[in-house]
Amino acid sequence: MLQSQSKQKVTIKGNKDGLTVHLDDRCAFEELIEELQEKMTEEGLPTGEGPEIHVNVDVGYRYIPPEDEHAVIQTIEQHGRIHVANVHSQVISKYEAEEQKKETEIAKVARIVRSGQVVHTKGDLLLLGDVNPGGTVEATGSIYVMGTLQGMARAGIEGRGDAYVAAGVMNPAQIMINESVYIAADENVEENGQSTNDVQESPCYAYINGKDIQFDKMRGFSTR
């Protein structure tokens, strides 16, 4: 009996949210699909009209490429009113690992960002220079401008609300953090796009407070 259970490649468990399907991560994929087909047929899931049954699939430490994931979903969803909500793996691809690494790194750029130029990075950006009026810096993480920020800075552009923008001299025309936006008032912007609002001569940073962007002085930040 114990030997039979150890060879089980597919386990289906019910819960308050629907079904969880656990797939063995050591057997051949073809064997897995074959047993998954059998198990789903044995379950006798309801067909016809009615609410969908949501299924979460756990493939353990098996890397599952898109074509294999599609095969798993197709095998499950052909049995009754079923929707696969999620296919979870403990393993990620090399590309995904590299993307995650970029998100945790600080990209160092030494230059002046002039009007019409855009500097874009994954993760945090450390700019050793100025952002002139009309120039733009953007990052998926936070932005540190060691010089003067007079153009536009867009941080957390892929949904990070905890990102912030710091500058040695803060005089931006626009700051965007995630979906929150600060724009210098029109009467405080010259024809060349340079902001003439109250300039923060000492290092400060901008962050989201509620839904608005707020500015505060920054300690321990040096422009040298």
GROMACS .gro file of N, CA and C in nm, residues 62-174:
model
  339
   62ARG      N    1   0.966   2.153  -1.029
   62ARG     CA    2   0.975   2.128  -1.174
   62ARG      C    3   0.971   2.262  -1.246
   63TYR      N    4   1.068   2.288  -1.335
   63TYR     CA    5   1.058   2.405  -1.420
   63TYR      C    6   0.959   2.373  -1.531
   64ILE      N    7   0.861   2.460  -1.547
   64ILE     CA    8   0.756   2.432  -1.645
   64ILE      C    9   0.752   2.542  -1.751
   65PRO      N   10   0.801   2.514  -1.870
   65PRO     CA   11   0.798   2.614  -1.977
   65PRO      C   12   0.655   2.640  -2.023
   66PRO      N   13   0.631   2.748  -2.096
   66PRO     CA   14   0.494   2.786  -2.136
   66PRO      C   15   0.417   2.675  -2.206
   67GLU      N   16   0.483   2.598  -2.293
   67GLU     CA   17   0.410   2.494  -2.367
   67GLU      C   18   0.364   2.381  -2.273
   68ASP      N   19   0.446   2.348  -2.174
   68ASP     CA   20   0.406   2.246  -2.077
   68ASP      C   21   0.296   2.298  -1.984
   69GLU      N   22   0.306   2.424  -1.946
   69GLU     CA   23   0.201   2.485  -1.863
   69GLU      C   24   0.067   2.483  -1.937
   70HIS      N   25   0.073   2.513  -2.066
   70HIS     CA   26  -0.049   2.511  -2.148
   70HIS      C   27  -0.109   2.370  -2.152
   71ALA      N   28  -0.023   2.268  -2.162
   71ALA     CA   29  -0.070   2.129  -2.166
   71ALA      C   30  -0.138   2.091  -2.035
   72VAL      N   31  -0.082   2.135  -1.923
   72VAL     CA   32  -0.141   2.106  -1.793
   72VAL      C   33  -0.279   2.173  -1.781
   73ILE      N   34  -0.285   2.301  -1.818
   73ILE     CA   35  -0.411   2.376  -1.809
   73ILE      C   36  -0.517   2.313  -1.899
   74GLN      N   37  -0.479   2.278  -2.021
   74GLN     CA   38  -0.573   2.219  -2.116
   74GLN      C   39  -0.625   2.085  -2.065
   75THR      N   40  -0.538   2.005  -2.008
   75THR     CA   41  -0.578   1.874  -1.956
   75THR      C   42  -0.679   1.888  -1.842
   76ILE      N   43  -0.659   1.989  -1.757
   76ILE     CA   44  -0.749   2.009  -1.643
   76ILE      C   45  -0.881   2.073  -1.685
   77GLU      N   46  -0.874   2.176  -1.768
   77GLU     CA   47  -0.993   2.254  -1.799
   77GLU      C   48  -1.092   2.184  -1.892
   78GLN      N   49  -1.051   2.072  -1.952
   78GLN     CA   50  -1.145   2.001  -2.040
   78GLN      C   51  -1.243   1.914  -1.960
   79HIS      N   52  -1.225   1.912  -1.829
   79HIS     CA   53  -1.311   1.829  -1.744
   79HIS      C   54  -1.407   1.917  -1.664
   80GLY      N   55  -1.525   1.943  -1.718
   80GLY     CA   56  -1.627   2.015  -1.642
   80GLY      C   57  -1.605   2.165  -1.638
   81ARG      N   58  -1.673   2.229  -1.542
   81ARG     CA   59  -1.668   2.375  -1.528
   81ARG      C   60  -1.545   2.413  -1.444
   82ILE      N   61  -1.431   2.412  -1.506
   82ILE     CA   62  -1.306   2.432  -1.433
   82ILE      C   63  -1.226   2.547  -1.494
   83HIS      N   64  -1.168   2.627  -1.405
   83HIS     CA   65  -1.076   2.733  -1.447
   83HIS      C   66  -0.949   2.724  -1.366
   84VAL      N   67  -0.836   2.708  -1.434
   84VAL     CA   68  -0.706   2.705  -1.365
   84VAL      C   69  -0.667   2.849  -1.333
   85ALA      N   70  -0.667   2.881  -1.203
   85ALA     CA   71  -0.637   3.017  -1.160
   85ALA      C   72  -0.487   3.045  -1.154
   86ASN      N   73  -0.408   2.941  -1.124
   86ASN     CA   74  -0.266   2.963  -1.105
   86ASN      C   75  -0.188   2.833  -1.121
   87VAL      N   76  -0.071   2.843  -1.185
   87VAL     CA   77   0.022   2.731  -1.191
   87VAL      C   78   0.150   2.777  -1.122
   88HIS      N   79   0.180   2.719  -1.008
   88HIS     CA   80   0.292   2.766  -0.926
   88HIS      C   81   0.408   2.667  -0.929
   89SER      N   82   0.529   2.723  -0.951
   89SER     CA   83   0.651   2.642  -0.949
   89SER      C   84   0.751   2.707  -0.855
   90GLN      N   85   0.829   2.623  -0.787
   90GLN     CA   86   0.936   2.673  -0.700
   90GLN      C   87   1.060   2.710  -0.781
   91VAL      N   88   1.056   2.683  -0.912
   91VAL     CA   89   1.173   2.706  -0.998
   91VAL      C   90   1.139   2.813  -1.101
   92ILE      N   91   1.232   2.904  -1.126
   92ILE     CA   92   1.211   3.006  -1.228
   92ILE      C   93   1.316   2.991  -1.337
   93SER      N   94   1.288   3.051  -1.452
   93SER     CA   95   1.381   3.042  -1.564
   93SER      C   96   1.502   3.133  -1.542
   94LYS      N   97   1.604   3.113  -1.621
   94LYS     CA   98   1.724   3.197  -1.614
   94LYS      C   99   1.688   3.343  -1.641
   95TYR      N  100   1.600   3.365  -1.738
   95TYR     CA  101   1.558   3.502  -1.771
   95TYR      C  102   1.489   3.567  -1.653
   96GLU      N  103   1.397   3.493  -1.588
   96GLU     CA  104   1.326   3.547  -1.472
   96GLU      C  105   1.423   3.577  -1.357
   97ALA      N  106   1.521   3.489  -1.338
   97ALA     CA  107   1.621   3.510  -1.233
   97ALA      C  108   1.704   3.636  -1.261
   98GLU      N  109   1.741   3.656  -1.387
   98GLU     CA  110   1.818   3.774  -1.424
   98GLU      C  111   1.737   3.902  -1.405
   99GLU      N  112   1.606   3.895  -1.438
   99GLU     CA  113   1.519   4.011  -1.420
   99GLU      C  114   1.504   4.045  -1.272
  100GLN      N  115   1.489   3.943  -1.187
  100GLN     CA  116   1.479   3.966  -1.043
  100GLN      C  117   1.609   4.026  -0.989
  101LYS      N  118   1.722   3.980  -1.041
  101LYS     CA  119   1.850   4.034  -0.997
  101LYS      C  120   1.861   4.181  -1.033
  102LYS      N  121   1.816   4.217  -1.152
  102LYS     CA  122   1.821   4.357  -1.194
  102LYS      C  123   1.739   4.446  -1.101
  103GLU      N  124   1.625   4.392  -1.053
  103GLU     CA  125   1.537   4.470  -0.966
  103GLU      C  126   1.602   4.502  -0.832
  104THR      N  127   1.701   4.423  -0.791
  104THR     CA  128   1.765   4.444  -0.661
  104THR      C  129   1.898   4.517  -0.674
  105GLU      N  130   1.941   4.546  -0.797
  105GLU     CA  131   2.069   4.612  -0.818
  105GLU      C  132   2.052   4.763  -0.830
  106ILE      N  133   2.161   4.835  -0.807
  106ILE     CA  134   2.164   4.979  -0.829
  106ILE      C  135   2.246   5.008  -0.953
  107ALA      N  136   2.183   5.065  -1.054
  107ALA     CA  137   2.254   5.100  -1.177
  107ALA      C  138   2.319   5.237  -1.159
  108LYS      N  139   2.452   5.244  -1.175
  108LYS     CA  140   2.526   5.369  -1.161
  108LYS      C  141   2.552   5.429  -1.298
  109VAL      N  142   2.509   5.553  -1.316
  109VAL     CA  143   2.526   5.622  -1.443
  109VAL      C  144   2.591   5.757  -1.415
  110ALA      N  145   2.703   5.784  -1.481
  110ALA     CA  146   2.773   5.911  -1.464
  110ALA      C  147   2.758   5.993  -1.592
  111ARG      N  148   2.669   6.090  -1.588
  111ARG     CA  149   2.646   6.174  -1.706
  111ARG      C  150   2.552   6.288  -1.671
  112ILE      N  151   2.540   6.382  -1.762
  112ILE     CA  152   2.438   6.486  -1.752
  112ILE      C  153   2.325   6.449  -1.847
  113VAL      N  154   2.205   6.446  -1.798
  113VAL     CA  155   2.089   6.413  -1.881
  113VAL      C  156   2.034   6.543  -1.935
  114ARG      N  157   2.050   6.564  -2.064
  114ARG     CA  158   2.012   6.691  -2.126
  114ARG      C  159   1.870   6.684  -2.180
  115SER      N  160   1.820   6.797  -2.226
  115SER     CA  161   1.684   6.807  -2.277
  115SER      C  162   1.661   6.707  -2.390
  116GLY      N  163   1.552   6.633  -2.381
  116GLY     CA  164   1.518   6.534  -2.483
  116GLY      C  165   1.577   6.396  -2.458
  117GLN      N  166   1.669   6.385  -2.364
  117GLN     CA  167   1.732   6.257  -2.334
  117GLN      C  168   1.657   6.183  -2.223
  118VAL      N  169   1.657   6.050  -2.231
  118VAL     CA  170   1.591   5.966  -2.131
  118VAL      C  171   1.689   5.859  -2.084
  119VAL      N  172   1.703   5.844  -1.955
  119VAL     CA  173   1.781   5.736  -1.896
  119VAL      C  174   1.684   5.644  -1.824
  120HIS      N  175   1.684   5.515  -1.863
  120HIS     CA  176   1.590   5.417  -1.806
  120HIS      C  177   1.669   5.299  -1.750
  121THR      N  178   1.632   5.254  -1.630
  121THR     CA  179   1.698   5.137  -1.573
  121THR      C  180   1.598   5.048  -1.501
  122LYS      N  181   1.636   4.920  -1.489
  122LYS     CA  182   1.568   4.827  -1.401
  122LYS      C  183   1.627   4.843  -1.261
  123GLY      N  184   1.547   4.828  -1.158
  123GLY     CA  185   1.597   4.844  -1.022
  123GLY      C  186   1.617   4.991  -0.989
  124ASP      N  187   1.711   5.018  -0.896
  124ASP     CA  188   1.738   5.155  -0.854
  124ASP      C  189   1.838   5.222  -0.947
  125LEU      N  190   1.828   5.355  -0.957
  125LEU     CA  191   1.919   5.433  -1.041
  125LEU      C  192   1.995   5.533  -0.955
  126LEU      N  193   2.128   5.531  -0.966
  126LEU     CA  194   2.214   5.631  -0.903
  126LEU      C  195   2.277   5.712  -1.014
  127LEU      N  196   2.234   5.837  -1.028
  127LEU     CA  197   2.285   5.924  -1.133
  127LEU      C  198   2.390   6.018  -1.076
  128LEU      N  199   2.513   6.005  -1.125
  128LEU     CA  200   2.623   6.092  -1.083
  128LEU      C  201   2.628   6.208  -1.182
  129GLY      N  202   2.539   6.303  -1.165
  129GLY     CA  203   2.529   6.415  -1.256
  129GLY      C  204   2.397   6.486  -1.236
  130ASP      N  205   2.365   6.574  -1.331
  130ASP     CA  206   2.241   6.654  -1.324
  130ASP      C  207   2.138   6.604  -1.423
  131VAL      N  208   2.013   6.638  -1.396
  131VAL     CA  209   1.905   6.618  -1.493
  131VAL      C  210   1.860   6.758  -1.534
  132ASN      N  211   1.898   6.799  -1.655
  132ASN     CA  212   1.864   6.933  -1.703
  132ASN      C  213   1.716   6.944  -1.738
  133PRO      N  214   1.664   7.067  -1.748
  133PRO     CA  215   1.525   7.086  -1.791
  133PRO      C  216   1.499   7.012  -1.923
  134GLY      N  217   1.391   6.935  -1.929
  134GLY     CA  218   1.357   6.858  -2.049
  134GLY      C  219   1.416   6.719  -2.051
  135GLY      N  220   1.508   6.691  -1.958
  135GLY     CA  221   1.565   6.557  -1.947
  135GLY      C  222   1.479   6.469  -1.857
  136THR      N  223   1.491   6.338  -1.875
  136THR     CA  224   1.408   6.244  -1.798
  136THR      C  225   1.492   6.127  -1.747
  137VAL      N  226   1.471   6.093  -1.621
  137VAL     CA  227   1.529   5.971  -1.565
  137VAL      C  228   1.414   5.886  -1.513
  138GLU      N  229   1.420   5.755  -1.537
  138GLU     CA  230   1.314   5.668  -1.490
  138GLU      C  231   1.372   5.532  -1.450
  139ALA      N  232   1.308   5.472  -1.350
  139ALA     CA  233   1.356   5.344  -1.298
  139ALA      C  234   1.240   5.267  -1.239
  140THR      N  235   1.253   5.135  -1.238
  140THR     CA  236   1.149   5.053  -1.174
  140THR      C  237   1.160   5.062  -1.022
  141GLY      N  238   1.277   5.104  -0.972
  141GLY     CA  239   1.296   5.123  -0.828
  141GLY      C  240   1.305   5.271  -0.794
  142SER      N  241   1.393   5.304  -0.700
  142SER     CA  242   1.411   5.443  -0.658
  142SER      C  243   1.517   5.511  -0.743
  143ILE      N  244   1.520   5.646  -0.736
  143ILE     CA  245   1.614   5.726  -0.814
  143ILE      C  246   1.692   5.818  -0.721
  144TYR      N  247   1.824   5.816  -0.735
  144TYR     CA  248   1.912   5.904  -0.658
  144TYR      C  249   1.987   5.993  -0.757
  145VAL      N  250   1.967   6.123  -0.751
  145VAL     CA  251   2.038   6.217  -0.838
  145VAL      C  252   2.138   6.291  -0.751
  146MET      N  253   2.265   6.267  -0.773
  146MET     CA  254   2.369   6.326  -0.689
  146MET      C  255   2.392   6.473  -0.721
  147GLY      N  256   2.335   6.520  -0.829
  147GLY     CA  257   2.346   6.661  -0.866
  147GLY      C  258   2.212   6.732  -0.850
  148THR      N  259   2.177   6.809  -0.953
  148THR     CA  260   2.053   6.887  -0.951
  148THR      C  261   1.947   6.824  -1.041
  149LEU      N  262   1.829   6.808  -0.989
  149LEU     CA  263   1.717   6.755  -1.066
  149LEU      C  264   1.628   6.870  -1.109
  150GLN      N  265   1.629   6.902  -1.240
  150GLN     CA  266   1.546   7.009  -1.293
  150GLN      C  267   1.446   6.957  -1.397
  151GLY      N  268   1.466   6.836  -1.442
  151GLY     CA  269   1.376   6.779  -1.542
  151GLY      C  270   1.271   6.691  -1.478
  152MET      N  271   1.250   6.571  -1.537
  152MET     CA  272   1.148   6.479  -1.489
  152MET      C  273   1.213   6.353  -1.432
  153ALA      N  274   1.155   6.302  -1.323
  153ALA     CA  275   1.201   6.178  -1.262
  153ALA      C  276   1.081   6.089  -1.238
  154ARG      N  277   1.089   5.965  -1.287
  154ARG     CA  278   0.978   5.870  -1.273
  154ARG      C  279   1.030   5.743  -1.207
  155ALA      N  280   0.989   5.721  -1.084
  155ALA     CA  281   1.036   5.606  -1.007
  155ALA      C  282   0.922   5.507  -0.987
  156GLY      N  283   0.958   5.380  -0.960
  156GLY     CA  284   0.856   5.278  -0.936
  156GLY      C  285   0.761   5.260  -1.053
  157ILE      N  286   0.815   5.267  -1.176
  157ILE     CA  287   0.729   5.273  -1.294
  157ILE      C  288   0.656   5.143  -1.326
  158GLU      N  289   0.694   5.034  -1.257
  158GLU     CA  290   0.622   4.908  -1.278
  158GLU      C  291   0.541   4.868  -1.155
  159GLY      N  292   0.501   4.969  -1.077
  159GLY     CA  293   0.409   4.941  -0.968
  159GLY      C  294   0.464   4.947  -0.827
  160ARG      N  295   0.586   4.996  -0.810
  160ARG     CA  296   0.644   5.003  -0.675
  160ARG      C  297   0.608   5.134  -0.607
  161GLY      N  298   0.513   5.128  -0.516
  161GLY     CA  299   0.471   5.247  -0.444
  161GLY      C  300   0.565   5.288  -0.334
  162ASP      N  301   0.662   5.200  -0.297
  162ASP     CA  302   0.756   5.233  -0.190
  162ASP      C  303   0.883   5.298  -0.245
  163ALA      N  304   0.890   5.322  -0.375
  163ALA     CA  305   1.007   5.386  -0.435
  163ALA      C  306   1.006   5.535  -0.400
  164TYR      N  307   1.122   5.599  -0.416
  164TYR     CA  308   1.129   5.743  -0.392
  164TYR      C  309   1.233   5.806  -0.484
  165VAL      N  310   1.232   5.938  -0.487
  165VAL     CA  311   1.326   6.015  -0.570
  165VAL      C  312   1.404   6.108  -0.478
  166ALA      N  313   1.535   6.099  -0.482
  166ALA     CA  314   1.622   6.184  -0.399
  166ALA      C  315   1.714   6.265  -0.490
  167ALA      N  316   1.745   6.386  -0.446
  167ALA     CA  317   1.834   6.470  -0.525
  167ALA      C  318   1.914   6.562  -0.433
  168GLY      N  319   2.035   6.598  -0.479
  168GLY     CA  320   2.118   6.692  -0.404
  168GLY      C  321   2.055   6.829  -0.403
  169VAL      N  322   2.004   6.872  -0.520
  169VAL     CA  323   1.924   6.994  -0.532
  169VAL      C  324   1.795   6.956  -0.603
  170MET      N  325   1.683   6.973  -0.535
  170MET     CA  326   1.553   6.928  -0.587
  170MET      C  327   1.477   7.046  -0.645
  171ASN      N  328   1.465   7.049  -0.778
  171ASN     CA  329   1.391   7.155  -0.847
  171ASN      C  330   1.325   7.096  -0.971
  172PRO      N  331   1.244   6.991  -0.955
  172PRO     CA  332   1.192   6.916  -1.070
  172PRO      C  333   1.075   6.984  -1.140
  173ALA      N  334   1.065   6.956  -1.270
  173ALA     CA  335   0.945   6.997  -1.343
  173ALA      C  336   0.833   6.897  -1.318
  174GLN      N  337   0.871   6.768  -1.300
  174GLN     CA  338   0.771   6.664  -1.273
  174GLN      C  339   0.836   6.547  -1.201
   0.00000   0.00000   0.00000
